[in-house]
Amino acid sequence: GPKVLQIPSHQIIDMGQMVTLNCDPVSNHLYFYWYKQILGQQMEFLVNFYNGKVMEKSKLFKDQFSVERPDGSYFTLKIQPTALEDSAVYFCASSLPGDYAEQFFGPGTRLTVL
Amino acid sequence: QQKVQQSPESLIVPEGGMASLNCTSSDRNVDYFWWYRQHSGKSPKMLMSIFSNGEKEEGRFTVHLNKASLHTSLHIRDSQPSDSALYLCAALGPNYNVLYFGSGTKLTVEP
């Protein structure tokens, strides 16, 4: 079936540094999402993105977070600067347009902020 | 954020048995539910979705929805060890395809 890839699978960085998480969505999908899962807790919506714009974001999507997808390349989540509470697994998802389109998820990037 | 509650947290069933998982949303703006299965270290994969009252069956999997109570359940008959995974329920919010997830039910099927 359609696959979403995420690079890297694991990233360890020092607090205050910048990090970029990369997502390679399903090729014909147009909606892109990031979700955050802290260890032992439920996955929570961060942001979604369509046609070069953020459509919806949650309170977890702090000012230090940004997303972009320049010219059909990776869909990225950038955190600058990082904080200890940013340690989590970040899942990328993509979908076709449509109110009830299935979201396809990547395997996640585990981010550890020291 | 919406609240999506799943129960039980963990479930152990014997091979060949029936597994029943529950999910309830506290937000009445929800009109669509998804069930995902996630094996350890892997991507969540969509199993079934439901938005109409009643029941939907696909192979060994059956999903029920009661829209009045915003309760959905997933039933797996003839459970197999390969069904052992984390089962996530997600409710679709009213805006731009935002999914709100429960904490999941960890299912273990013992041979």
CSV table of C-alpha atoms in Angstrom, one decimal:
chain,number,residue,atom,x,y,z
A,1,GLY,CA,0.0,0.0,0.0
A,2,PRO,CA,0.9,3.7,0.0
A,3,LYS,CA,3.9,4.5,2.2
A,4,VAL,CA,4.9,7.6,4.1
A,5,LEU,CA,8.6,7.7,4.9
A,6,GLN,CA,10.2,9.7,7.7
A,7,ILE,CA,13.9,10.7,8.1
A,8,PRO,CA,15.6,10.3,10.5
A,9,SER,CA,14.1,7.5,12.6
A,10,HIS,CA,15.8,8.9,15.7
A,11,GLN,CA,17.4,12.2,16.5
A,12,ILE,CA,19.3,13.3,19.6
A,13,ILE,CA,20.1,16.9,20.1
A,14,ASP,CA,21.0,19.4,22.8
A,15,MET,CA,18.4,21.8,24.2
A,16,GLY,CA,18.4,25.1,22.3
A,17,GLN,CA,19.5,23.6,19.0
A,18,MET,CA,17.5,23.5,15.9
A,19,VAL,CA,16.1,20.3,14.4
A,20,THR,CA,14.3,19.5,11.2
A,21,LEU,CA,12.2,16.4,10.8
A,22,ASN,CA,11.6,15.2,7.3
A,23,CYS,CA,8.6,13.5,5.8
A,24,ASP,CA,8.3,12.0,2.3
A,25,PRO,CA,4.5,11.8,1.8
A,26,VAL,CA,2.5,9.5,-0.6
A,27,SER,CA,3.2,10.9,-4.0
A,28,ASN,CA,-0.3,12.1,-5.1
A,29,HIS,CA,-1.4,13.3,-1.6
A,30,LEU,CA,-2.0,17.0,-1.1
A,31,TYR,CA,-2.8,17.2,2.7
A,32,PHE,CA,0.0,16.8,5.2
A,33,TYR,CA,0.0,16.5,8.9
A,34,TRP,CA,2.2,16.3,12.0
A,35,TYR,CA,1.2,14.5,15.2
A,36,LYS,CA,3.2,14.4,18.5
A,37,GLN,CA,3.2,11.4,20.9
A,38,ILE,CA,5.0,11.7,24.2
A,39,LEU,CA,6.0,8.4,25.7
A,40,GLY,CA,3.0,6.7,27.3
A,41,GLN,CA,0.5,9.3,26.1
A,42,GLN,CA,-1.9,9.5,23.2
A,43,MET,CA,-0.9,10.9,19.8
A,44,GLU,CA,-1.9,14.5,19.5
A,45,PHE,CA,-2.5,16.7,16.5
A,46,LEU,CA,0.0,19.4,15.9
A,47,VAL,CA,-0.7,21.0,12.4
A,48,ASN,CA,-1.9,20.3,9.0
A,49,PHE,CA,-0.8,21.9,5.7
A,50,TYR,CA,-2.3,22.2,2.2
A,51,ASN,CA,-1.4,24.2,-0.8
A,52,GLY,CA,1.5,25.8,0.9
A,53,LYS,CA,-0.4,27.0,3.9
A,54,VAL,CA,-1.1,25.9,7.5
A,55,MET,CA,-4.9,25.1,7.6
A,56,GLU,CA,-5.2,24.2,11.3
A,57,LYS,CA,-2.9,24.1,14.2
A,58,SER,CA,-3.2,23.0,17.9
A,59,LYS,CA,-2.0,24.7,21.0
A,60,LEU,CA,1.0,22.3,21.0
A,61,PHE,CA,2.2,24.0,17.8
A,62,LYS,CA,4.3,26.6,19.6
A,63,ASP,CA,5.9,29.7,18.0
A,64,GLN,CA,9.2,27.8,17.8
A,65,PHE,CA,7.6,25.3,15.3
A,66,SER,CA,7.3,25.8,11.6
A,67,VAL,CA,6.3,23.6,8.6
A,68,GLU,CA,7.0,23.8,4.9
A,69,ARG,CA,7.1,21.8,1.7
A,70,PRO,CA,9.3,23.6,-0.8
A,71,ASP,CA,8.5,22.7,-4.4
A,72,GLY,CA,7.2,19.1,-3.8
A,73,SER,CA,10.2,18.0,-1.8
A,74,TYR,CA,10.0,16.8,1.8
A,75,PHE,CA,7.3,18.1,4.2
A,76,THR,CA,9.3,19.3,7.1
A,77,LEU,CA,8.8,20.2,10.7
A,78,LYS,CA,11.4,22.6,12.1
A,79,ILE,CA,11.8,23.3,15.8
A,80,GLN,CA,14.0,26.3,16.7
A,81,PRO,CA,15.0,26.4,19.5
A,82,THR,CA,14.2,23.0,21.0
A,83,ALA,CA,13.1,22.5,24.6
A,84,LEU,CA,13.2,19.4,26.8
A,85,GLU,CA,9.4,19.0,26.5
A,86,ASP,CA,9.8,18.6,22.7
A,87,SER,CA,11.1,15.1,23.3
A,88,ALA,CA,8.6,12.8,21.7
A,89,VAL,CA,7.8,10.7,18.7
A,90,TYR,CA,6.6,12.8,15.8
A,91,PHE,CA,4.4,11.2,13.2
A,92,CYS,CA,3.9,12.5,9.8
A,93,ALA,CA,0.7,11.7,7.8
A,94,SER,CA,-0.6,12.5,4.4
A,95,SER,CA,-4.0,12.2,2.6
A,96,LEU,CA,-5.9,13.0,-0.5
A,97,PRO,CA,-8.2,16.0,-0.4
A,98,GLY,CA,-11.7,15.4,0.9
A,99,ASP,CA,-13.4,15.6,4.2
A,100,TYR,CA,-13.1,12.0,5.1
A,101,ALA,CA,-9.9,11.0,3.3
A,102,GLU,CA,-7.8,8.4,5.0
A,103,GLN,CA,-4.6,9.6,6.6
A,104,PHE,CA,-1.6,7.4,5.9
A,105,PHE,CA,1.1,7.6,8.6
A,106,GLY,CA,4.8,7.3,8.6
A,107,PRO,CA,6.7,5.2,11.2
A,108,GLY,CA,7.6,8.3,13.3
A,109,THR,CA,10.8,10.1,14.3
A,110,ARG,CA,11.9,9.7,17.9
A,111,LEU,CA,13.3,13.1,19.0
A,112,THR,CA,15.3,13.2,22.2
A,113,VAL,CA,16.2,16.6,23.5
A,114,LEU,CA,19.0,16.6,26.2
B,1,GLN,CA,-8.7,19.4,22.5
B,2,GLN,CA,-11.3,16.7,22.2
B,3,LYS,CA,-11.3,13.8,24.6
B,4,VAL,CA,-11.3,10.3,23.1
B,5,GLN,CA,-11.4,7.6,25.7
B,6,GLN,CA,-10.5,4.0,25.0
B,7,SER,CA,-11.0,0.9,27.1
B,8,PRO,CA,-9.6,-1.4,28.2
B,9,GLU,CA,-6.0,-0.2,28.3
B,10,SER,CA,-4.8,-3.7,27.7
B,11,LEU,CA,-6.5,-6.9,26.7
B,12,ILE,CA,-5.3,-10.5,26.6
B,13,VAL,CA,-7.3,-13.1,24.6
B,14,PRO,CA,-6.5,-16.6,23.6
B,15,GLU,CA,-5.9,-17.5,20.0
B,16,GLY,CA,-9.3,-18.1,18.3
B,17,GLY,CA,-11.1,-15.9,20.8
B,18,MET,CA,-13.1,-12.7,20.4
B,19,ALA,CA,-11.5,-9.3,21.3
B,20,SER,CA,-13.7,-6.4,22.0
B,21,LEU,CA,-12.4,-2.8,22.2
B,22,ASN,CA,-14.3,0.3,23.1
B,23,CYS,CA,-14.0,4.0,22.3
B,24,THR,CA,-16.0,7.1,23.2
B,25,SER,CA,-15.8,10.7,22.3
B,26,SER,CA,-17.0,13.5,24.5
B,27,ASP,CA,-17.3,16.0,21.6
B,28,ARG,CA,-20.6,16.1,19.8
B,29,ASN,CA,-19.0,17.7,16.8
B,30,VAL,CA,-17.5,14.4,15.9
B,31,ASP,CA,-19.1,12.5,13.0
B,32,TYR,CA,-16.6,10.0,11.9
B,33,PHE,CA,-14.4,7.4,13.7
B,34,TRP,CA,-11.3,5.6,12.5
B,35,TRP,CA,-9.7,2.5,13.9
B,36,TYR,CA,-5.9,2.1,13.4
B,37,ARG,CA,-3.6,-0.8,14.3
B,38,GLN,CA,0.0,-0.1,15.2
B,39,HIS,CA,2.5,-2.9,15.6
B,40,SER,CA,5.5,-2.0,17.8
B,41,GLY,CA,7.9,0.4,16.0
B,42,LYS,CA,5.7,0.6,12.9
B,43,SER,CA,3.3,3.1,11.3
B,44,PRO,CA,-0.3,3.1,12.5
B,45,LYS,CA,-2.3,1.5,9.7
B,46,MET,CA,-6.0,2.2,9.1
B,47,LEU,CA,-8.2,-0.8,9.8
B,48,MET,CA,-11.8,0.5,9.4
B,49,SER,CA,-13.8,3.7,9.5
B,50,ILE,CA,-17.4,4.3,10.3
B,51,PHE,CA,-19.7,7.3,10.3
B,52,SER,CA,-23.2,5.7,10.1
B,53,ASN,CA,-25.1,4.2,13.0
B,54,GLY,CA,-25.0,0.5,13.1
B,55,GLU,CA,-22.4,-2.1,12.1
B,56,LYS,CA,-19.8,-2.6,9.4
B,57,GLU,CA,-18.0,-5.9,8.9
B,58,GLU,CA,-14.8,-6.7,7.0
B,59,GLY,CA,-13.5,-10.2,7.3
B,60,ARG,CA,-12.8,-11.0,11.0
B,61,PHE,CA,-13.3,-7.3,12.0
B,62,THR,CA,-16.6,-5.7,12.9
B,63,VAL,CA,-17.1,-2.1,13.9
B,64,HIS,CA,-20.2,-0.7,15.7
B,65,LEU,CA,-21.2,2.9,16.1
B,66,ASN,CA,-23.9,4.5,18.2
B,67,LYS,CA,-23.9,8.2,17.2
B,68,ALA,CA,-26.3,9.2,20.1
B,69,SER,CA,-23.7,8.1,22.7
B,70,LEU,CA,-20.7,8.7,20.4
B,71,HIS,CA,-19.5,5.2,21.2
B,72,THR,CA,-17.8,2.9,18.8
B,73,SER,CA,-16.4,-0.6,19.3
B,74,LEU,CA,-14.1,-2.9,17.4
B,75,HIS,CA,-14.6,-6.7,17.5
B,76,ILE,CA,-12.0,-9.1,16.3
B,77,ARG,CA,-13.2,-12.7,16.0
B,78,ASP,CA,-11.0,-15.7,15.6
B,79,SER,CA,-8.1,-13.6,17.0
B,80,GLN,CA,-4.6,-14.5,15.8
B,81,PRO,CA,-1.2,-13.9,17.4
B,82,SER,CA,-0.5,-11.5,14.5
B,83,ASP,CA,-3.4,-9.3,15.7
B,84,SER,CA,-1.3,-8.5,18.8
B,85,ALA,CA,-0.7,-4.7,18.5
B,86,LEU,CA,-1.8,-1.3,19.8
B,87,TYR,CA,-5.3,-0.4,18.5
B,88,LEU,CA,-6.0,3.3,18.2
B,89,CYS,CA,-9.4,4.9,17.9
B,90,ALA,CA,-9.5,8.3,16.3
B,91,ALA,CA,-12.4,10.8,16.0
B,92,LEU,CA,-12.5,13.2,13.1
B,93,GLY,CA,-12.9,16.8,14.2
B,94,PRO,CA,-15.0,19.3,12.3
B,95,ASN,CA,-12.1,21.2,10.7
B,96,TYR,CA,-9.6,20.2,8.0
B,97,ASN,CA,-9.3,16.5,8.7
B,98,VAL,CA,-7.9,16.8,12.2
B,99,LEU,CA,-7.9,13.4,14.0
B,100,TYR,CA,-8.1,13.2,17.8
B,101,PHE,CA,-6.7,9.9,19.1
B,102,GLY,CA,-7.4,7.9,22.2
B,103,SER,CA,-4.5,6.3,24.2
B,104,GLY,CA,-5.1,3.0,22.6
B,105,THR,CA,-5.8,-0.6,23.7
B,106,LYS,CA,-2.8,-3.0,23.7
B,107,LEU,CA,-4.1,-6.3,22.5
B,108,THR,CA,-2.1,-9.5,23.2
B,109,VAL,CA,-3.3,-12.8,21.5
B,110,GLU,CA,-1.8,-15.8,23.2
B,111,PRO,CA,-1.2,-18.9,21.2
